[in-house]
Amino acid sequence: MKSLLKGCLTLLLIIAAAGLTSCVAKDENNIGDDKNNQNIDLPTEENGYIVKVVPGETAIIDLNGDGEDEIINYTLMSAANDNNGNYTVKNLSISGEEYARASDDNPLIYLGASIYYPDDQWYFIVDIDTSDDYKELAIADIGASEDLTTSYFRYDGEGLEYIGYITGFPADETYSMDGKGTIKSQGRLDLLQYWTTVFAWELSSEGKLATVEEDLYTPISYDYYDKEPVILKEEITAYAEMDLNSKEILMEPSEEEISFPLTDNKNWVLMSKADGTQGWIYIEDRQNIISANKKLPCTDVFDNLYFAD
Ligand SMILES: [Ca+2]
Ligand SMILES: [Ca+2]
């Protein structure tokens, strides 16, 4: 046990020393000769397993854990046929191999990754799971319809593999990684209105990112552009449990503010009145509330639901 501890300490010292030398400016001519050219921080617990890199700045880091650093060049150019100042990927090369097909509108789509308008501030080197050899490359995309997504890639020493995307941006405050294979990030809920929650993704056994299904989600509550509070304008039947056969709770219309603290993101949304009365409402087709065998569009039942333009 003692020798193990000593071994760990020695390892830590080596890592710390490597970190210090990486701060020293490198002679460009030596890149490739020296195995310790790493010029960016390692993604670790301290930085949330995520390191930001500015497009156009070369990053040198070992991506596949074979002890040899990779040299990553990632550059952007103005997107063709776009008047909004968006960019597209011009180059994505790893140790001299070019992976972007800049002649395409979507230069990495041949790998499966849809990246229309990449974030021009940063790209990211992350460590999704510290127990495997890989550090991943992440590119955030504003998207053609402004639904933010981030695509992840792995380099195995021979090629670049797209491993999936998640919603949201790594620089968002709702984004987090635990270094054990789980990424959490903001995404849209599917029913009632335009609103969001924090979803989780995990690396599957095939090394792809997959959504973690949860029974219930807590919507993120913040003021959508200072909109008016939601109020109930029609009498509806809610339920004591997520079960149409459970006890019915009659919800009377009022000017009181309504909140929605939980949903299964399939059919059920918990509604809560300011007086503390709560009940589950049942929704079909994302938009229709089923109340006493009637189907009511949710906009007929509630005022001031939020819908994106
Ligand atoms: Ca390597
Ligand atoms: Ca890893």
Short mmCIF file of C-alpha atoms and ligand atoms in Angstrom, two decimals:
data_model
loop_
_atom_site.label_atom_id
_atom_site.label_comp_id
_atom_site.label_asym_id
_atom_site.label_seq_id
_atom_site.Cartn_x
_atom_site.Cartn_y
_atom_site.Cartn_z
CA MET A 1 0.00 0.00 0.00
CA LYS A 2 2.83 2.33 0.99
CA SER A 3 4.80 1.60 -2.19
CA LEU A 4 1.63 2.13 -4.24
CA LEU A 5 1.18 5.53 -2.62
CA LYS A 6 4.82 6.35 -3.30
CA GLY A 7 4.35 5.26 -6.91
CA CYS A 8 1.32 7.53 -7.24
CA LEU A 9 3.22 10.46 -5.77
CA THR A 10 6.11 9.90 -8.19
CA LEU A 11 3.64 9.78 -11.06
CA LEU A 12 2.03 13.00 -9.87
CA LEU A 13 5.45 14.67 -9.72
CA ILE A 14 6.21 13.52 -13.27
CA ILE A 15 2.84 14.86 -14.46
CA ALA A 16 3.46 18.17 -12.65
CA ALA A 17 6.93 18.42 -14.17
CA ALA A 18 5.52 17.69 -17.64
CA GLY A 19 2.94 20.43 -17.04
CA LEU A 20 5.69 22.91 -16.15
CA THR A 21 7.86 22.14 -19.15
CA SER A 22 4.82 22.46 -21.42
CA CYS A 23 4.69 26.16 -20.46
CA VAL A 24 8.14 26.69 -21.99
CA ALA A 25 8.04 28.00 -25.54
CA LYS A 26 8.80 25.32 -28.10
CA ASP A 27 11.10 25.49 -31.05
CA GLU A 28 8.76 24.80 -33.98
CA ASN A 29 11.49 22.86 -35.77
CA ASN A 30 11.61 20.32 -33.03
CA ILE A 31 7.96 19.36 -33.19
CA GLY A 32 7.80 15.67 -33.88
CA ASP A 33 11.32 14.95 -32.63
CA ASP A 34 10.58 15.53 -28.99
CA LYS A 35 7.75 13.50 -27.53
CA ASN A 36 6.78 16.16 -25.04
CA ASN A 37 5.61 19.09 -27.12
CA GLN A 38 2.21 19.41 -25.48
CA ASN A 39 1.33 23.10 -25.55
CA ILE A 40 -2.13 23.16 -23.99
CA ASP A 41 -3.37 22.09 -20.57
CA LEU A 42 -4.54 18.53 -20.08
CA PRO A 43 -8.29 18.21 -19.52
CA THR A 44 -8.50 17.31 -15.82
CA GLU A 45 -10.88 17.62 -12.91
CA GLU A 46 -9.54 21.14 -12.25
CA ASN A 47 -10.75 22.47 -15.59
CA GLY A 48 -13.86 20.29 -15.68
CA TYR A 49 -12.16 17.90 -18.14
CA ILE A 50 -12.34 20.56 -20.83
CA VAL A 51 -9.69 22.74 -22.42
CA LYS A 52 -10.57 25.61 -24.74
CA VAL A 53 -8.47 26.21 -27.84
CA VAL A 54 -8.78 29.21 -30.15
CA PRO A 55 -9.33 28.26 -33.81
CA GLY A 56 -6.17 29.04 -35.76
CA GLU A 57 -3.88 28.22 -32.84
CA THR A 58 -2.10 24.90 -33.17
CA ALA A 59 -2.77 22.51 -30.29
CA ILE A 60 -0.28 19.79 -29.46
CA ILE A 61 -1.48 16.99 -27.23
CA ASP A 62 -1.55 13.19 -27.20
CA LEU A 63 -5.14 12.37 -28.25
CA ASN A 64 -4.96 8.58 -28.24
CA GLY A 65 -2.70 7.86 -25.30
CA ASP A 66 0.12 6.23 -27.24
CA GLY A 67 2.75 8.62 -25.86
CA GLU A 68 3.10 10.51 -29.15
CA ASP A 69 1.68 14.02 -29.35
CA GLU A 70 -0.73 14.90 -32.12
CA ILE A 71 -0.51 18.29 -33.81
CA ILE A 72 -4.00 19.70 -34.33
CA ASN A 73 -4.65 22.50 -36.78
CA TYR A 74 -8.21 23.77 -36.87
CA THR A 75 -9.09 26.87 -38.86
CA LEU A 76 -12.28 28.55 -39.99
CA MET A 77 -13.30 30.67 -42.94
CA SER A 78 -16.33 32.78 -43.74
CA ALA A 79 -19.27 30.58 -44.68
CA ALA A 80 -20.30 30.84 -48.30
CA ASN A 81 -23.83 32.06 -49.01
CA ASP A 82 -24.21 33.43 -45.50
CA ASN A 83 -24.75 37.07 -44.64
CA ASN A 84 -24.79 36.70 -40.89
CA GLY A 85 -21.04 36.60 -40.28
CA ASN A 86 -20.98 32.85 -39.72
CA TYR A 87 -17.97 30.66 -40.32
CA THR A 88 -17.39 27.19 -41.64
CA VAL A 89 -14.57 24.71 -41.04
CA LYS A 90 -11.65 25.34 -43.39
CA ASN A 91 -9.07 22.90 -41.98
CA LEU A 92 -9.09 20.18 -39.42
CA SER A 93 -5.78 18.40 -39.64
CA ILE A 94 -4.19 16.04 -37.17
CA SER A 95 -0.46 15.45 -37.57
CA GLY A 96 -0.63 16.45 -41.22
CA GLU A 97 -3.73 14.47 -42.21
CA GLU A 98 -6.56 16.74 -43.38
CA TYR A 99 -10.07 15.76 -42.31
CA ALA A 100 -12.19 18.76 -43.40
CA ARG A 101 -13.65 18.81 -46.89
CA ALA A 102 -13.83 22.55 -47.19
CA SER A 103 -15.52 22.40 -50.59
CA ASP A 104 -18.66 21.03 -48.85
CA ASP A 105 -21.15 23.30 -47.04
CA ASN A 106 -20.82 20.88 -44.18
CA PRO A 107 -17.13 19.87 -44.26
CA LEU A 108 -17.27 16.97 -41.76
CA ILE A 109 -20.62 15.49 -42.82
CA TYR A 110 -18.85 12.59 -44.57
CA LEU A 111 -17.79 11.43 -41.09
CA GLY A 112 -21.40 11.76 -39.89
CA ALA A 113 -20.91 15.08 -38.10
CA SER A 114 -23.16 17.96 -39.09
CA ILE A 115 -21.32 21.21 -38.44
CA TYR A 116 -22.74 24.17 -40.33
CA TYR A 117 -21.58 27.23 -38.45
CA PRO A 118 -18.90 26.30 -35.89
CA ASP A 119 -18.33 28.51 -32.89
CA ASP A 120 -15.55 30.94 -33.84
CA GLN A 121 -14.32 31.51 -30.28
CA TRP A 122 -13.13 28.04 -29.36
CA TYR A 123 -12.93 24.39 -30.07
CA PHE A 124 -12.34 21.98 -27.23
CA ILE A 125 -10.12 19.13 -26.10
CA VAL A 126 -12.01 17.10 -23.51
CA ASP A 127 -11.61 13.91 -21.52
CA ILE A 128 -15.02 12.27 -21.35
CA ASP A 129 -13.74 9.25 -19.45
CA THR A 130 -10.35 9.41 -17.73
CA SER A 131 -10.23 5.60 -17.51
CA ASP A 132 -9.73 5.21 -21.27
CA ASP A 133 -6.73 6.32 -23.34
CA TYR A 134 -8.51 8.98 -25.37
CA LYS A 135 -8.89 12.71 -25.21
CA GLU A 136 -11.74 13.84 -27.46
CA LEU A 137 -12.04 16.78 -29.79
CA ALA A 138 -15.28 18.78 -29.55
CA ILE A 139 -16.65 21.32 -32.01
CA ALA A 140 -19.64 23.46 -31.10
CA ASP A 141 -22.07 24.40 -33.85
CA ILE A 142 -24.52 27.29 -33.92
CA GLY A 143 -26.45 25.25 -36.47
CA ALA A 144 -28.55 26.23 -39.44
CA SER A 145 -31.58 26.86 -37.18
CA GLU A 146 -29.73 28.12 -34.09
CA ASP A 147 -30.19 24.91 -32.13
CA LEU A 148 -26.82 24.69 -30.45
CA THR A 149 -25.05 21.34 -30.64
CA THR A 150 -21.57 20.03 -29.99
CA SER A 151 -20.02 17.20 -32.00
CA TYR A 152 -17.36 14.91 -30.55
CA PHE A 153 -14.51 13.12 -32.30
CA ARG A 154 -11.90 10.56 -31.41
CA TYR A 155 -8.52 10.11 -33.01
CA ASP A 156 -7.19 6.56 -32.74
CA GLY A 157 -3.78 7.13 -34.32
CA GLU A 158 -5.01 6.24 -37.78
CA GLY A 159 -8.16 8.20 -38.38
CA LEU A 160 -10.75 10.54 -36.96
CA GLU A 161 -14.00 9.00 -35.77
CA TYR A 162 -17.19 10.95 -35.10
CA ILE A 163 -18.69 9.63 -31.85
CA GLY A 164 -21.89 11.67 -31.66
CA TYR A 165 -23.31 15.02 -30.68
CA ILE A 166 -25.10 16.53 -27.74
CA THR A 167 -27.17 19.69 -27.46
CA GLY A 168 -25.70 22.83 -25.94
CA PHE A 169 -22.21 24.38 -25.83
CA PRO A 170 -19.29 23.26 -23.64
CA ALA A 171 -18.82 26.89 -22.56
CA ASP A 172 -22.40 27.07 -21.17
CA GLU A 173 -22.83 27.11 -17.41
CA THR A 174 -25.26 24.18 -17.65
CA TYR A 175 -22.59 21.99 -19.30
CA SER A 176 -20.61 19.60 -17.14
CA MET A 177 -18.50 16.47 -17.42
CA ASP A 178 -17.63 14.07 -14.61
CA GLY A 179 -14.58 12.43 -16.22
CA LYS A 180 -16.35 9.08 -15.83
CA GLY A 181 -18.12 9.00 -19.19
CA THR A 182 -21.09 11.29 -18.53
CA ILE A 183 -21.70 14.68 -20.10
CA LYS A 184 -24.57 16.91 -18.97
CA SER A 185 -25.88 19.75 -21.05
CA GLN A 186 -28.93 21.81 -21.76
CA GLY A 187 -31.45 20.68 -24.35
CA ARG A 188 -35.04 21.24 -25.38
CA LEU A 189 -37.94 19.42 -23.80
CA ASP A 190 -40.38 17.91 -26.28
CA LEU A 191 -43.80 18.96 -25.03
CA LEU A 192 -46.09 21.81 -23.93
CA GLN A 193 -43.86 24.77 -24.81
CA TYR A 194 -40.36 25.82 -25.81
CA TRP A 195 -38.33 25.12 -22.70
CA THR A 196 -35.23 23.26 -21.66
CA THR A 197 -33.74 20.90 -19.12
CA VAL A 198 -30.33 19.38 -18.44
CA PHE A 199 -29.96 16.05 -20.22
CA ALA A 200 -27.21 13.48 -19.70
CA TRP A 201 -25.23 11.53 -22.29
CA GLU A 202 -22.93 8.58 -21.76
CA LEU A 203 -20.38 6.78 -23.84
CA SER A 204 -21.89 3.46 -24.90
CA SER A 205 -19.89 0.23 -24.99
CA GLU A 206 -19.32 0.98 -28.70
CA GLY A 207 -17.75 4.31 -27.75
CA LYS A 208 -20.66 6.43 -29.04
CA LEU A 209 -22.47 9.13 -27.11
CA ALA A 210 -26.01 8.09 -26.18
CA THR A 211 -28.74 9.90 -24.25
CA VAL A 212 -29.37 8.68 -20.72
CA GLU A 213 -33.13 8.21 -20.35
CA GLU A 214 -34.47 9.51 -17.07
CA ASP A 215 -37.93 9.01 -15.53
CA LEU A 216 -38.38 12.70 -14.75
CA TYR A 217 -36.72 15.94 -15.80
CA THR A 218 -36.60 19.24 -13.97
CA PRO A 219 -37.20 22.07 -16.43
CA ILE A 220 -34.78 24.97 -16.22
CA SER A 221 -36.79 27.87 -14.92
CA TYR A 222 -35.67 31.28 -15.92
CA ASP A 223 -37.44 34.23 -17.38
CA TYR A 224 -37.80 33.81 -21.08
CA TYR A 225 -37.28 37.37 -22.19
CA ASP A 226 -39.22 38.66 -19.16
CA LYS A 227 -42.41 37.10 -20.43
CA GLU A 228 -45.63 37.23 -18.46
CA PRO A 229 -46.28 34.42 -15.95
CA VAL A 230 -48.23 31.39 -17.17
CA ILE A 231 -51.84 31.36 -15.98
CA LEU A 232 -54.62 28.80 -16.24
CA LYS A 233 -57.60 30.10 -18.22
CA GLU A 234 -59.66 26.89 -18.63
CA GLU A 235 -60.82 24.44 -16.00
CA ILE A 236 -58.94 21.17 -16.45
CA THR A 237 -58.66 17.81 -14.80
CA ALA A 238 -55.25 16.91 -13.43
CA TYR A 239 -54.19 13.71 -11.68
CA ALA A 240 -52.63 12.94 -8.31
CA GLU A 241 -50.14 10.59 -9.96
CA MET A 242 -48.76 9.94 -13.43
CA ASP A 243 -51.70 7.65 -14.06
CA LEU A 244 -55.01 8.45 -15.78
CA ASN A 245 -56.73 6.16 -13.25
CA SER A 246 -55.34 7.99 -10.23
CA LYS A 247 -57.28 10.52 -8.18
CA GLU A 248 -58.58 13.43 -10.26
CA ILE A 249 -57.78 16.99 -9.21
CA LEU A 250 -59.93 19.76 -10.64
CA MET A 251 -57.87 22.82 -11.50
CA GLU A 252 -59.89 26.03 -11.57
CA PRO A 253 -58.84 28.94 -13.74
CA SER A 254 -57.34 31.92 -11.92
CA GLU A 255 -54.86 34.77 -12.30
CA GLU A 256 -52.36 32.94 -10.09
CA GLU A 257 -49.01 32.05 -11.60
CA ILE A 258 -48.62 28.42 -12.70
CA SER A 259 -45.29 26.61 -12.62
CA PHE A 260 -44.27 23.25 -14.08
CA PRO A 261 -41.64 21.71 -11.78
CA LEU A 262 -41.34 18.22 -13.37
CA THR A 263 -42.07 16.32 -16.56
CA ASP A 264 -41.40 12.86 -17.97
CA ASN A 265 -40.83 14.58 -21.35
CA LYS A 266 -43.29 12.16 -22.90
CA ASN A 267 -46.87 12.80 -21.70
CA TRP A 268 -46.88 14.04 -18.15
CA VAL A 269 -46.23 17.50 -16.74
CA LEU A 270 -46.62 18.40 -13.08
CA MET A 271 -48.43 21.72 -12.69
CA SER A 272 -48.21 23.70 -9.52
CA LYS A 273 -50.40 26.62 -8.49
CA ALA A 274 -49.14 29.45 -6.32
CA ASP A 275 -51.28 28.13 -3.42
CA GLY A 276 -49.35 24.85 -3.54
CA THR A 277 -52.00 22.78 -5.31
CA GLN A 278 -50.28 20.30 -7.60
CA GLY A 279 -51.46 17.81 -10.17
CA TRP A 280 -50.15 15.96 -13.20
CA ILE A 281 -51.57 16.94 -16.58
CA TYR A 282 -51.60 14.49 -19.47
CA ILE A 283 -50.47 15.71 -22.89
CA GLU A 284 -50.82 14.01 -26.25
CA ASP A 285 -49.08 14.94 -29.52
CA ARG A 286 -46.83 17.35 -27.55
CA GLN A 287 -49.48 20.08 -27.55
CA ASN A 288 -52.90 18.71 -26.56
CA ILE A 289 -54.04 18.39 -22.98
CA ILE A 290 -56.37 15.47 -22.30
CA SER A 291 -58.88 16.59 -19.68
CA ALA A 292 -62.06 14.69 -18.81
CA ASN A 293 -61.89 12.91 -22.19
CA LYS A 294 -61.60 16.20 -24.05
CA LYS A 295 -58.57 17.17 -26.09
CA LEU A 296 -57.65 20.81 -25.56
CA PRO A 297 -54.79 22.62 -27.29
CA CYS A 298 -52.44 23.75 -24.52
CA THR A 299 -52.64 27.35 -25.75
CA ASP A 300 -56.43 27.23 -25.07
CA VAL A 301 -55.74 26.09 -21.51
CA PHE A 302 -52.78 28.25 -20.51
CA ASP A 303 -51.91 31.84 -21.27
CA ASN A 304 -48.30 32.94 -21.78
CA LEU A 305 -46.70 29.61 -22.63
CA TYR A 306 -43.42 30.33 -24.37
CA PHE A 307 -42.81 29.48 -28.00
CA ALA A 308 -39.67 30.38 -29.90
CA ASP A 309 -40.08 32.60 -32.91
CA CA B 1 -0.88 10.06 -29.90
CA CA B 2 -10.21 9.43 -21.78
#
